[in-house]
mmCIF file of C-alpha atoms in Angstrom:
data_model
loop_
_atom_site.group_PDB
_atom_site.id
_atom_site.type_symbol
_atom_site.label_atom_id
_atom_site.label_comp_id
_atom_site.label_asym_id
_atom_site.label_seq_id
_atom_site.Cartn_x
_atom_site.Cartn_y
_atom_site.Cartn_z
ATOM 1 C CA MET A 1 -3.599 85.367 4.969
ATOM 2 C CA TYR A 2 -0.020 86.646 4.530
ATOM 3 C CA LYS A 3 1.541 84.643 7.341
ATOM 4 C CA PHE A 4 4.424 83.306 5.240
ATOM 5 C CA LEU A 5 5.096 86.750 3.793
ATOM 6 C CA GLY A 6 5.711 87.921 7.329
ATOM 7 C CA ILE A 7 8.001 84.935 7.998
ATOM 8 C CA LEU A 8 9.874 85.699 4.772
ATOM 9 C CA ILE A 9 10.462 89.317 5.833
ATOM 10 C CA VAL A 10 11.573 88.355 9.369
ATOM 11 C CA LEU A 11 13.970 85.680 8.031
ATOM 12 C CA PHE A 12 15.392 88.048 5.443
ATOM 13 C CA LEU A 13 16.099 90.628 8.173
ATOM 14 C CA LEU A 14 17.555 87.923 10.435
ATOM 15 C CA VAL A 15 19.902 86.736 7.691
ATOM 16 C CA VAL A 16 21.026 90.302 6.987
ATOM 17 C CA CYS A 17 21.752 90.843 10.683
ATOM 18 C CA LEU A 18 23.662 87.581 11.012
ATOM 19 C CA VAL A 19 25.811 88.160 7.972
ATOM 20 C CA ASN A 20 26.378 91.780 8.902
ATOM 21 C CA PRO A 21 26.540 93.696 5.586
ATOM 22 C CA PHE A 22 28.144 96.703 7.213
ATOM 23 C CA ARG A 23 31.700 95.380 6.986
ATOM 24 C CA GLU A 24 33.890 97.509 4.780
ATOM 25 C CA LEU A 25 35.160 95.061 2.158
ATOM 26 C CA SER A 26 34.745 94.416 -1.551
ATOM 27 C CA LYS A 27 33.837 91.083 -3.151
ATOM 28 C CA ASP A 28 35.122 89.859 -6.536
ATOM 29 C CA ASP A 29 34.945 92.712 -9.047
ATOM 30 C CA ASP A 30 32.561 94.940 -7.189
ATOM 31 C CA TRP A 31 35.466 97.224 -6.233
ATOM 32 C CA ALA A 32 35.630 98.415 -9.887
ATOM 33 C CA TYR A 33 31.888 99.095 -9.836
ATOM 34 C CA ALA A 34 32.229 100.886 -6.548
ATOM 35 C CA LEU A 35 34.974 103.128 -8.003
ATOM 36 C CA THR A 36 32.574 103.960 -10.871
ATOM 37 C CA VAL A 37 30.024 105.086 -8.297
ATOM 38 C CA ARG A 38 32.646 107.169 -6.525
ATOM 39 C CA HIS A 39 33.708 108.784 -9.801
ATOM 40 C CA LEU A 40 30.061 109.636 -10.506
ATOM 41 C CA LEU A 41 29.673 111.147 -7.047
ATOM 42 C CA GLU A 42 32.878 113.169 -7.300
ATOM 43 C CA THR A 43 32.551 114.486 -10.863
ATOM 44 C CA GLY A 44 28.869 114.126 -11.732
ATOM 45 C CA ASN A 45 29.871 112.137 -14.855
ATOM 46 C CA TYR A 46 29.261 108.479 -15.555
ATOM 47 C CA LYS A 47 32.495 106.802 -16.581
ATOM 48 C CA LEU A 48 32.814 103.059 -16.315
ATOM 49 C CA HIS A 49 36.041 102.040 -14.542
ATOM 50 C CA ASP A 50 38.626 100.634 -16.916
ATOM 51 C CA TRP A 51 38.686 97.278 -15.108
ATOM 52 C CA ALA A 52 34.887 96.754 -15.437
ATOM 53 C CA SER A 53 33.748 95.031 -18.634
ATOM 54 C CA ALA A 54 29.971 95.219 -18.173
ATOM 55 C CA ASN A 55 28.272 98.570 -18.673
ATOM 56 C CA MET A 56 25.614 98.938 -15.978
ATOM 57 C CA PRO A 57 24.477 102.517 -15.578
ATOM 58 C CA VAL A 58 21.324 101.639 -13.629
ATOM 59 C CA GLN A 59 23.288 99.854 -10.919
ATOM 60 C CA ILE A 60 25.831 102.681 -10.731
ATOM 61 C CA TYR A 61 23.118 105.354 -10.392
ATOM 62 C CA TRP A 62 21.245 103.126 -7.867
ATOM 63 C CA GLY A 63 24.443 102.865 -5.799
ATOM 64 C CA ALA A 64 25.028 106.587 -6.158
ATOM 65 C CA LEU A 65 21.550 107.301 -4.868
ATOM 66 C CA PHE A 66 22.182 105.209 -1.743
ATOM 67 C CA SER A 67 25.622 106.821 -1.384
ATOM 68 C CA LYS A 68 24.065 110.269 -1.508
ATOM 69 C CA LEU A 69 21.528 109.236 1.184
ATOM 70 C CA PHE A 70 23.875 107.262 3.504
ATOM 71 C CA SER A 71 27.434 108.286 2.420
ATOM 72 C CA TYR A 72 29.664 106.377 0.037
ATOM 73 C CA SER A 73 31.059 103.037 1.321
ATOM 74 C CA PHE A 74 31.091 99.365 0.339
ATOM 75 C CA ALA A 75 28.505 98.804 3.093
ATOM 76 C CA THR A 76 26.168 101.372 1.558
ATOM 77 C CA LEU A 77 26.600 99.770 -1.915
ATOM 78 C CA ARG A 78 25.880 96.343 -0.366
ATOM 79 C CA LEU A 79 22.766 97.827 1.253
ATOM 80 C CA SER A 80 21.609 98.958 -2.192
ATOM 81 C CA THR A 81 21.918 95.392 -3.453
ATOM 82 C CA LEU A 82 20.100 94.001 -0.430
ATOM 83 C CA THR A 83 17.261 96.460 -0.953
ATOM 84 C CA LEU A 84 16.815 95.136 -4.492
ATOM 85 C CA LEU A 85 17.015 91.588 -3.203
ATOM 86 C CA PHE A 86 14.215 92.358 -0.707
ATOM 87 C CA MET A 87 12.093 93.925 -3.470
ATOM 88 C CA GLY A 88 12.728 90.915 -5.732
ATOM 89 C CA LEU A 89 11.716 88.451 -3.018
ATOM 90 C CA ILE A 90 8.509 90.318 -2.324
ATOM 91 C CA GLY A 91 7.789 90.504 -6.035
ATOM 92 C CA PHE A 92 8.464 86.772 -6.374
ATOM 93 C CA TYR A 93 6.045 85.991 -3.533
ATOM 94 C CA PHE A 94 3.247 88.102 -5.044
ATOM 95 C CA MET A 95 3.892 86.720 -8.565
ATOM 96 C CA LEU A 96 3.380 83.212 -7.152
ATOM 97 C CA ARG A 97 0.237 84.368 -5.344
ATOM 98 C CA ASP A 98 -1.133 85.944 -8.538
ATOM 99 C CA PHE A 99 -0.883 82.603 -10.276
ATOM 100 C CA GLY A 100 -2.674 80.470 -7.726
ATOM 101 C CA SER A 101 -0.119 79.566 -5.110
ATOM 102 C CA ASP A 102 -1.425 79.796 -1.584
ATOM 103 C CA ASP A 103 0.428 81.651 1.151
ATOM 104 C CA THR A 104 2.337 78.548 2.246
ATOM 105 C CA GLU A 105 3.530 77.578 -1.245
ATOM 106 C CA ALA A 106 4.476 81.127 -2.191
ATOM 107 C CA GLY A 107 6.292 81.621 1.140
ATOM 108 C CA ILE A 108 8.273 78.368 0.940
ATOM 109 C CA LEU A 109 9.221 78.961 -2.663
ATOM 110 C CA SER A 110 10.341 82.538 -1.832
ATOM 111 C CA LEU A 111 12.353 81.211 1.101
ATOM 112 C CA ALA A 112 13.968 78.723 -1.234
ATOM 113 C CA LEU A 113 14.985 81.605 -3.500
ATOM 114 C CA LEU A 114 16.397 83.476 -0.498
ATOM 115 C CA ALA A 115 18.279 80.323 0.660
ATOM 116 C CA SER A 116 19.951 79.827 -2.714
ATOM 117 C CA PRO A 117 23.713 79.894 -2.172
ATOM 118 C CA LEU A 118 24.270 82.093 -5.190
ATOM 119 C CA VAL A 119 21.634 84.552 -4.094
ATOM 120 C CA MET A 120 23.196 84.741 -0.690
ATOM 121 C CA LEU A 121 26.716 85.041 -2.126
ATOM 122 C CA PHE A 122 25.933 87.815 -4.540
ATOM 123 C CA GLY A 123 23.214 89.450 -2.400
ATOM 124 C CA PHE A 124 26.002 90.640 -0.082
ATOM 125 C CA SER A 125 28.071 92.274 -2.815
ATOM 126 C CA PHE A 126 27.730 95.070 -5.379
ATOM 127 C CA MET A 127 27.861 92.667 -8.326
ATOM 128 C CA THR A 128 25.109 92.775 -10.947
ATOM 129 C CA CYS A 129 23.710 89.241 -10.396
ATOM 130 C CA VAL A 130 21.129 89.924 -7.685
ATOM 131 C CA PRO A 131 20.048 93.338 -8.928
ATOM 132 C CA PHE A 132 19.486 91.934 -12.414
ATOM 133 C CA MET A 133 17.536 88.964 -10.990
ATOM 134 C CA SER A 134 15.405 91.303 -8.914
ATOM 135 C CA TRP A 135 14.598 93.671 -11.775
ATOM 136 C CA ILE A 136 13.664 90.657 -13.911
ATOM 137 C CA ILE A 137 11.391 89.224 -11.224
ATOM 138 C CA LEU A 138 9.693 92.595 -10.682
ATOM 139 C CA SER A 139 9.176 93.187 -14.383
ATOM 140 C CA LEU A 140 7.813 89.697 -15.017
ATOM 141 C CA TRP A 141 5.430 89.951 -12.092
ATOM 142 C CA LEU A 142 4.212 93.389 -13.197
ATOM 143 C CA TYR A 143 3.988 92.439 -16.878
ATOM 144 C CA MET A 144 1.900 89.381 -16.060
ATOM 145 C CA ARG A 145 -0.350 91.403 -13.775
ATOM 146 C CA ALA A 146 -0.744 94.142 -16.381
ATOM 147 C CA ILE A 147 -1.650 91.723 -19.150
ATOM 148 C CA ARG A 148 -4.189 89.893 -16.996
ATOM 149 C CA GLN A 149 -5.769 93.151 -15.708
ATOM 150 C CA LYS A 150 -5.237 95.148 -18.965
ATOM 151 C CA ASP A 151 -3.744 97.890 -16.799
ATOM 152 C CA TYR A 152 -1.455 100.337 -18.653
ATOM 153 C CA ILE A 153 -0.111 101.941 -15.501
ATOM 154 C CA VAL A 154 1.132 98.586 -14.251
ATOM 155 C CA MET A 155 2.519 97.935 -17.752
ATOM 156 C CA ALA A 156 4.475 101.198 -17.545
ATOM 157 C CA LEU A 157 5.855 100.159 -14.146
ATOM 158 C CA ALA A 158 6.789 96.777 -15.570
ATOM 159 C CA SER A 159 8.555 98.499 -18.475
ATOM 160 C CA LEU A 160 10.436 100.673 -16.037
ATOM 161 C CA CYS A 161 11.659 97.567 -14.203
ATOM 162 C CA ALA A 162 12.546 95.933 -17.535
ATOM 163 C CA SER A 163 14.495 99.061 -18.511
ATOM 164 C CA ALA A 164 16.381 98.832 -15.194
ATOM 165 C CA ALA A 165 17.166 95.179 -15.949
ATOM 166 C CA ILE A 166 18.558 96.192 -19.340
ATOM 167 C CA GLY A 167 20.533 98.990 -17.703
ATOM 168 C CA THR A 168 22.011 96.460 -15.216
ATOM 169 C CA ARG A 169 22.795 93.721 -17.750
ATOM 170 C CA GLN A 170 22.124 94.040 -21.423
ATOM 171 C CA LEU A 171 20.627 90.551 -21.541
ATOM 172 C CA GLY A 172 17.477 92.119 -20.057
ATOM 173 C CA VAL A 173 16.546 93.139 -23.618
ATOM 174 C CA ALA A 174 14.909 89.706 -23.776
ATOM 175 C CA LEU A 175 12.068 91.065 -21.605
ATOM 176 C CA PRO A 176 10.548 93.496 -24.108
ATOM 177 C CA ILE A 177 11.204 91.056 -26.952
ATOM 178 C CA GLY A 178 9.338 88.337 -25.000
ATOM 179 C CA LEU A 179 6.484 90.751 -24.251
ATOM 180 C CA PHE A 180 6.192 91.660 -27.898
ATOM 181 C CA ALA A 181 6.276 87.987 -28.946
ATOM 182 C CA THR A 182 3.591 87.146 -26.376
ATOM 183 C CA TRP A 183 1.334 89.864 -27.707
ATOM 184 C CA MET A 184 1.804 88.673 -31.303
ATOM 185 C CA LEU A 185 1.162 85.035 -30.427
ATOM 186 C CA ASP A 186 -1.833 85.964 -28.287
ATOM 187 C CA ARG A 187 -3.614 87.573 -31.222
#
């Protein structure tokens, strides 16, 4: 029943092993975000690095959580991004299943998302692209499920994911606006 979900998980782990995320290097501007995490760990205060233009407290605290658990390094911060990518892929698969795709369709479309060059490029960094995408996918899946099932607990989880999207990139504010507009138009 979930054959392609298993294939998706195995291929994700295979890709991670082949690319080797445990190299100690930064990519693009993620060094500035990494220094913000380091400052948070050293002082206990959130202060965005002067080089960084985007304010993304959720990503910084997410990276700090992983750094507390596994020690601070670029590899650890990359692992935090890959964890969100994995969660986003699983959420995408189940969102497709919730809306009528069979296991094969949902699996192939999820593999297509994983195989996207931009997802691969930014999935192995500490940039905001993949975490934002993953929070959006998770919130959309949970919002749709909550609306269909009229489940307020799932709605609260969806709102938590939407808040994380907003805290990663402010454009995520479109999620609650879209939810409110959907409710108004549905009446």
